[in-house]
Amino acid sequence: MHRTATTDAVRRATREGVGVVVATSAYGLSFGALSIASGLDLWQTMALSLLMFSGGSQFAFIGVIASGGGIAGVASAAMLGLRNALYGMSMRRVVAPAPALLPLAAHVTIDESTAVALAQDEPRAQRAGFWVTGIGIYVGWNVATLAGALLGDLLGDPRQWGLDAAAAAAFVGLLWPRLRARQAVAVAAASAVVAASLLPVLPAGMPVIVAALVGVVVGLTNWLGPRHESDLPDPGGPDHRQGDHA
């Protein structure tokens, strides 16, 4: 029975991962086309996707480059890339990769692979979701980047196709089933308000990082969350013993 439940969980994680792979990889078309339009050549564009492999950082980099910036582009990309290092701290425990796979696991630790893994309850399903999503997006994103770079003139502006919305919709699909507890709903709502409020005043990608701090603060304080067992009355405490003797 337990083995069947675990197998079903792994299959579910795989399906979710494939769905996110399709939605996110398609958005690579936009990056490839916009990178060429920003002045980078094909090899520079592919190097960003192959080696940097962080969509937010890549878009921030070419955005600054297109406006004439240099060091600012590197700084913006680095700032956005810091979130992947934070993901890695928790994902190493969840995925528990073999030493030989550590470099690969670190490279595919991105928003999507982290989200799919943490959306699962079974350890095996978490690992399956992580690897399917991370490796799948790496392959799909680079293929789409190449296609977008080569066909940019024919594609026009890929953003008009709503590919960015497709990637966001995939995230919402993962998030929605998790919004059951009062604390989760509060974090999601507060983070959305913070991100939307900061969009006009901060560079692209930064509002999301600032909004993520809301989740960190709520997690550390356990605001609106269930009380820990250590905070609950001790069933064997003095008050209960006194009641037993009375």
mmCIF file of C-alpha atoms in Angstrom:
data_model
loop_
_atom_site.group_PDB
_atom_site.id
_atom_site.type_symbol
_atom_site.label_atom_id
_atom_site.label_comp_id
_atom_site.label_asym_id
_atom_site.label_seq_id
_atom_site.Cartn_x
_atom_site.Cartn_y
_atom_site.Cartn_z
ATOM 1 C CA MET A 1 0.000 0.000 0.000
ATOM 2 C CA HIS A 2 2.748 2.424 0.993
ATOM 3 C CA ARG A 3 4.783 1.544 -2.093
ATOM 4 C CA THR A 4 1.758 2.197 -4.323
ATOM 5 C CA ALA A 5 1.148 5.577 -2.671
ATOM 6 C CA THR A 6 4.806 6.511 -3.129
ATOM 7 C CA THR A 7 4.741 5.465 -6.787
ATOM 8 C CA ASP A 8 1.622 7.568 -7.364
ATOM 9 C CA ALA A 9 3.299 10.538 -5.678
ATOM 10 C CA VAL A 10 6.355 10.177 -7.909
ATOM 11 C CA ARG A 11 4.174 10.031 -11.015
ATOM 12 C CA ARG A 12 2.271 13.120 -9.884
ATOM 13 C CA ALA A 13 5.528 14.996 -9.255
ATOM 14 C CA THR A 14 6.784 13.971 -12.692
ATOM 15 C CA ARG A 15 3.603 15.227 -14.381
ATOM 16 C CA GLU A 16 3.820 18.529 -12.534
ATOM 17 C CA GLY A 17 7.472 18.846 -13.468
ATOM 18 C CA VAL A 18 6.816 18.208 -17.147
ATOM 19 C CA GLY A 19 4.041 20.821 -17.142
ATOM 20 C CA VAL A 20 6.367 23.422 -15.664
ATOM 21 C CA VAL A 21 9.123 22.417 -18.107
ATOM 22 C CA VAL A 22 6.881 23.058 -21.102
ATOM 23 C CA ALA A 23 5.639 26.432 -19.834
ATOM 24 C CA THR A 24 9.037 27.718 -18.717
ATOM 25 C CA SER A 25 11.078 26.412 -21.629
ATOM 26 C CA ALA A 26 8.811 28.149 -24.103
ATOM 27 C CA TYR A 27 9.694 31.442 -22.449
ATOM 28 C CA GLY A 28 13.295 30.844 -23.535
ATOM 29 C CA LEU A 29 12.208 31.875 -27.035
ATOM 30 C CA SER A 30 11.666 35.349 -25.687
ATOM 31 C CA PHE A 31 15.086 35.473 -24.058
ATOM 32 C CA GLY A 32 16.870 34.330 -27.213
ATOM 33 C CA ALA A 33 15.151 36.912 -29.395
ATOM 34 C CA LEU A 34 15.530 39.775 -26.906
ATOM 35 C CA SER A 35 19.187 38.953 -26.261
ATOM 36 C CA ILE A 36 20.037 39.269 -29.959
ATOM 37 C CA ALA A 37 17.983 42.467 -30.158
ATOM 38 C CA SER A 38 19.959 43.833 -27.176
ATOM 39 C CA GLY A 39 23.225 43.522 -29.095
ATOM 40 C CA LEU A 40 24.586 40.158 -27.975
ATOM 41 C CA ASP A 41 25.630 37.629 -30.603
ATOM 42 C CA LEU A 42 24.515 34.014 -30.806
ATOM 43 C CA TRP A 43 27.437 32.599 -28.818
ATOM 44 C CA GLN A 44 27.079 35.160 -26.030
ATOM 45 C CA THR A 45 23.357 34.465 -25.849
ATOM 46 C CA MET A 46 23.882 30.722 -25.618
ATOM 47 C CA ALA A 47 26.642 31.135 -23.027
ATOM 48 C CA LEU A 48 24.225 32.994 -20.761
ATOM 49 C CA SER A 49 21.652 30.200 -20.960
ATOM 50 C CA LEU A 50 24.154 27.365 -20.690
ATOM 51 C CA LEU A 51 26.319 28.779 -17.903
ATOM 52 C CA MET A 52 24.208 31.316 -16.021
ATOM 53 C CA PHE A 53 20.902 29.431 -16.426
ATOM 54 C CA SER A 54 18.810 31.768 -14.313
ATOM 55 C CA GLY A 55 15.983 33.360 -16.254
ATOM 56 C CA GLY A 56 15.539 36.402 -14.026
ATOM 57 C CA SER A 57 19.271 37.108 -13.973
ATOM 58 C CA GLN A 58 19.533 36.657 -17.730
ATOM 59 C CA PHE A 59 16.690 39.053 -18.496
ATOM 60 C CA ALA A 60 18.078 41.598 -16.010
ATOM 61 C CA PHE A 61 21.504 41.370 -17.655
ATOM 62 C CA ILE A 62 20.335 41.931 -21.219
ATOM 63 C CA GLY A 63 17.941 44.644 -20.054
ATOM 64 C CA VAL A 64 20.788 46.680 -18.603
ATOM 65 C CA ILE A 65 23.068 45.906 -21.551
ATOM 66 C CA ALA A 66 20.381 47.126 -23.965
ATOM 67 C CA SER A 67 20.174 50.438 -22.093
ATOM 68 C CA GLY A 68 23.939 50.932 -22.285
ATOM 69 C CA GLY A 69 24.936 49.653 -18.860
ATOM 70 C CA GLY A 70 27.898 47.385 -18.167
ATOM 71 C CA ILE A 71 28.858 46.689 -14.560
ATOM 72 C CA ALA A 72 25.276 47.429 -13.555
ATOM 73 C CA GLY A 73 24.131 44.495 -15.665
ATOM 74 C CA VAL A 74 26.519 42.141 -13.914
ATOM 75 C CA ALA A 75 25.501 43.471 -10.497
ATOM 76 C CA SER A 76 21.785 43.112 -11.224
ATOM 77 C CA ALA A 77 22.220 39.553 -12.488
ATOM 78 C CA ALA A 78 24.326 38.642 -9.456
ATOM 79 C CA MET A 79 21.764 40.073 -7.035
ATOM 80 C CA LEU A 80 18.974 38.050 -8.620
ATOM 81 C CA GLY A 81 21.160 34.940 -8.694
ATOM 82 C CA LEU A 82 21.609 35.045 -4.927
ATOM 83 C CA ARG A 83 18.176 33.528 -4.473
ATOM 84 C CA ASN A 84 19.407 30.276 -6.047
ATOM 85 C CA ALA A 85 22.094 30.042 -3.376
ATOM 86 C CA LEU A 86 19.394 30.386 -0.727
ATOM 87 C CA TYR A 87 17.378 27.640 -2.420
ATOM 88 C CA GLY A 88 20.439 25.418 -2.403
ATOM 89 C CA MET A 89 20.678 25.518 1.387
ATOM 90 C CA SER A 90 17.330 23.772 1.745
ATOM 91 C CA MET A 91 17.363 21.718 -1.447
ATOM 92 C CA ARG A 92 20.591 19.911 -0.563
ATOM 93 C CA ARG A 93 18.777 18.371 2.392
ATOM 94 C CA VAL A 94 15.685 17.563 0.324
ATOM 95 C CA VAL A 95 17.440 16.131 -2.730
ATOM 96 C CA ALA A 96 20.475 14.659 -0.937
ATOM 97 C CA PRO A 97 22.460 14.201 -4.164
ATOM 98 C CA ALA A 98 25.495 11.941 -4.393
ATOM 99 C CA PRO A 99 28.803 13.866 -4.247
ATOM 100 C CA ALA A 100 29.377 13.351 -7.971
ATOM 101 C CA LEU A 101 25.988 14.946 -8.727
ATOM 102 C CA LEU A 102 26.435 17.996 -6.495
ATOM 103 C CA PRO A 103 27.635 20.318 -9.309
ATOM 104 C CA LEU A 104 24.704 19.294 -11.521
ATOM 105 C CA ALA A 105 22.208 19.644 -8.678
ATOM 106 C CA ALA A 106 23.552 23.113 -7.862
ATOM 107 C CA HIS A 107 23.292 24.196 -11.503
ATOM 108 C CA VAL A 108 19.649 23.135 -11.871
ATOM 109 C CA THR A 109 18.560 24.542 -8.505
ATOM 110 C CA ILE A 110 16.258 27.268 -9.794
ATOM 111 C CA ASP A 111 12.843 28.705 -8.954
ATOM 112 C CA GLU A 112 10.944 26.009 -10.815
ATOM 113 C CA SER A 113 12.830 22.910 -9.642
ATOM 114 C CA THR A 114 12.643 24.164 -6.057
ATOM 115 C CA ALA A 115 8.924 24.905 -6.310
ATOM 116 C CA VAL A 116 8.026 21.519 -7.792
ATOM 117 C CA ALA A 117 10.135 19.645 -5.238
ATOM 118 C CA LEU A 118 8.710 21.491 -2.239
ATOM 119 C CA ALA A 119 5.167 21.026 -3.528
ATOM 120 C CA GLN A 120 5.491 17.276 -2.894
ATOM 121 C CA ASP A 121 5.026 15.432 0.392
ATOM 122 C CA GLU A 122 6.938 12.199 -0.252
ATOM 123 C CA PRO A 123 10.776 12.356 -0.220
ATOM 124 C CA ARG A 124 11.051 10.283 -3.404
ATOM 125 C CA ALA A 125 8.496 12.501 -5.113
ATOM 126 C CA GLN A 126 10.436 15.584 -4.041
ATOM 127 C CA ARG A 127 13.598 14.230 -5.614
ATOM 128 C CA ALA A 128 11.778 13.179 -8.781
ATOM 129 C CA GLY A 129 10.135 16.581 -9.113
ATOM 130 C CA PHE A 130 13.449 18.350 -8.629
ATOM 131 C CA TRP A 131 15.412 16.350 -11.205
ATOM 132 C CA VAL A 132 12.663 16.164 -13.833
ATOM 133 C CA THR A 133 12.012 19.890 -13.610
ATOM 134 C CA GLY A 134 15.598 21.064 -13.308
ATOM 135 C CA ILE A 135 17.096 18.942 -16.087
ATOM 136 C CA GLY A 136 14.015 19.281 -18.285
ATOM 137 C CA ILE A 137 14.069 23.073 -18.112
ATOM 138 C CA TYR A 138 17.830 23.190 -18.676
ATOM 139 C CA VAL A 139 17.473 21.268 -21.928
ATOM 140 C CA GLY A 140 14.256 22.995 -23.000
ATOM 141 C CA TRP A 141 15.422 26.497 -22.072
ATOM 142 C CA ASN A 142 18.616 26.171 -24.081
ATOM 143 C CA VAL A 143 16.852 24.717 -27.109
ATOM 144 C CA ALA A 144 14.283 27.525 -26.954
ATOM 145 C CA THR A 145 17.035 30.128 -26.495
ATOM 146 C CA LEU A 146 18.764 28.872 -29.640
ATOM 147 C CA ALA A 147 15.499 28.922 -31.593
ATOM 148 C CA GLY A 148 14.638 32.410 -30.380
ATOM 149 C CA ALA A 149 18.111 33.716 -31.230
ATOM 150 C CA LEU A 150 18.040 32.236 -34.742
ATOM 151 C CA LEU A 151 14.422 33.109 -35.528
ATOM 152 C CA GLY A 152 14.182 36.395 -33.663
ATOM 153 C CA ASP A 153 13.346 38.475 -36.729
ATOM 154 C CA LEU A 154 10.591 36.064 -37.741
ATOM 155 C CA LEU A 155 9.143 35.805 -34.247
ATOM 156 C CA GLY A 156 8.742 39.528 -33.635
ATOM 157 C CA ASP A 157 8.323 40.292 -29.926
ATOM 158 C CA PRO A 158 7.618 36.920 -28.250
ATOM 159 C CA ARG A 159 6.211 38.679 -25.179
ATOM 160 C CA GLN A 160 3.053 39.420 -27.139
ATOM 161 C CA TRP A 161 2.352 35.687 -27.160
ATOM 162 C CA GLY A 162 1.908 35.640 -23.414
ATOM 163 C CA LEU A 163 4.758 33.181 -22.771
ATOM 164 C CA ASP A 164 5.686 35.071 -19.603
ATOM 165 C CA ALA A 165 2.120 34.608 -18.389
ATOM 166 C CA ALA A 166 2.329 30.877 -19.144
ATOM 167 C CA ALA A 167 5.341 30.495 -16.879
ATOM 168 C CA ALA A 168 3.622 32.462 -14.127
ATOM 169 C CA ALA A 169 0.485 30.355 -14.530
ATOM 170 C CA ALA A 170 2.536 27.216 -13.964
ATOM 171 C CA PHE A 171 3.740 28.652 -10.655
ATOM 172 C CA VAL A 172 0.192 29.538 -9.610
ATOM 173 C CA GLY A 173 -0.870 25.983 -10.418
ATOM 174 C CA LEU A 174 1.780 24.676 -8.022
ATOM 175 C CA LEU A 175 0.995 27.240 -5.350
ATOM 176 C CA TRP A 176 -2.780 27.036 -5.274
ATOM 177 C CA PRO A 177 -3.124 23.580 -3.660
ATOM 178 C CA ARG A 178 -0.759 24.714 -0.873
ATOM 179 C CA LEU A 179 -2.948 27.653 0.144
ATOM 180 C CA ARG A 180 -4.928 25.825 2.796
ATOM 181 C CA ALA A 181 -3.617 27.212 6.072
ATOM 182 C CA ARG A 182 -4.268 30.777 7.206
ATOM 183 C CA GLN A 183 -0.541 31.535 7.357
ATOM 184 C CA ALA A 184 0.089 30.389 3.766
ATOM 185 C CA VAL A 185 -2.752 32.576 2.460
ATOM 186 C CA ALA A 186 -1.487 35.581 4.431
ATOM 187 C CA VAL A 187 2.076 35.132 3.125
ATOM 188 C CA ALA A 188 0.893 34.825 -0.482
ATOM 189 C CA ALA A 189 -1.345 37.895 -0.246
ATOM 190 C CA ALA A 190 1.234 40.050 1.545
ATOM 191 C CA SER A 191 4.016 39.037 -0.848
ATOM 192 C CA ALA A 192 1.851 39.852 -3.865
ATOM 193 C CA VAL A 193 1.002 43.299 -2.477
ATOM 194 C CA VAL A 194 4.654 44.054 -1.687
ATOM 195 C CA ALA A 195 5.862 42.935 -5.120
ATOM 196 C CA ALA A 196 3.155 44.893 -6.965
ATOM 197 C CA SER A 197 3.858 48.026 -4.902
ATOM 198 C CA LEU A 198 7.595 47.924 -5.646
ATOM 199 C CA LEU A 199 7.347 47.222 -9.382
ATOM 200 C CA PRO A 200 7.354 50.927 -10.379
ATOM 201 C CA VAL A 201 10.375 51.840 -8.247
ATOM 202 C CA LEU A 202 12.789 48.859 -8.296
ATOM 203 C CA PRO A 203 14.684 47.174 -11.162
ATOM 204 C CA ALA A 204 13.192 44.085 -12.755
ATOM 205 C CA GLY A 205 13.323 41.039 -10.509
ATOM 206 C CA MET A 206 14.109 42.924 -7.311
ATOM 207 C CA PRO A 207 10.456 43.274 -6.145
ATOM 208 C CA VAL A 208 10.226 39.459 -6.040
ATOM 209 C CA ILE A 209 13.328 39.219 -3.850
ATOM 210 C CA VAL A 210 12.022 41.869 -1.455
ATOM 211 C CA ALA A 211 8.622 40.187 -1.344
ATOM 212 C CA ALA A 212 10.326 36.898 -0.482
ATOM 213 C CA LEU A 213 11.487 38.533 2.754
ATOM 214 C CA VAL A 214 7.850 38.537 3.828
ATOM 215 C CA GLY A 215 7.867 34.753 3.781
ATOM 216 C CA VAL A 216 11.174 34.653 5.662
ATOM 217 C CA VAL A 217 9.880 36.951 8.418
ATOM 218 C CA VAL A 218 6.613 35.052 8.752
ATOM 219 C CA GLY A 219 8.448 31.732 8.794
ATOM 220 C CA LEU A 220 10.851 32.853 11.518
ATOM 221 C CA THR A 221 8.122 34.364 13.699
ATOM 222 C CA ASN A 222 5.496 31.702 12.866
ATOM 223 C CA TRP A 223 2.980 34.524 12.644
ATOM 224 C CA LEU A 224 -0.539 33.121 12.114
ATOM 225 C CA GLY A 225 0.932 29.605 12.092
ATOM 226 C CA PRO A 226 0.028 26.669 14.325
ATOM 227 C CA ARG A 227 1.523 26.713 17.772
ATOM 228 C CA HIS A 228 4.494 24.451 18.349
ATOM 229 C CA GLU A 229 4.037 21.487 20.651
ATOM 230 C CA SER A 230 6.461 23.028 23.133
ATOM 231 C CA ASP A 231 4.106 26.021 23.493
ATOM 232 C CA LEU A 232 1.121 23.851 24.397
ATOM 233 C CA PRO A 233 0.217 22.933 27.991
ATOM 234 C CA ASP A 234 1.985 19.848 29.284
ATOM 235 C CA PRO A 235 -0.625 17.104 29.731
ATOM 236 C CA GLY A 236 1.422 15.776 32.605
ATOM 237 C CA GLY A 237 2.101 19.165 34.135
ATOM 238 C CA PRO A 238 1.328 20.283 37.688
ATOM 239 C CA ASP A 239 -2.168 21.524 36.870
ATOM 240 C CA HIS A 240 -3.219 18.239 35.376
ATOM 241 C CA ARG A 241 -1.699 16.191 38.190
ATOM 242 C CA GLN A 242 -3.489 18.332 40.729
ATOM 243 C CA GLY A 243 -6.760 17.710 38.918
ATOM 244 C CA ASP A 244 -6.127 13.979 38.951
ATOM 245 C CA HIS A 245 -5.616 13.945 42.729
ATOM 246 C CA ALA A 246 -8.592 16.157 43.503
#
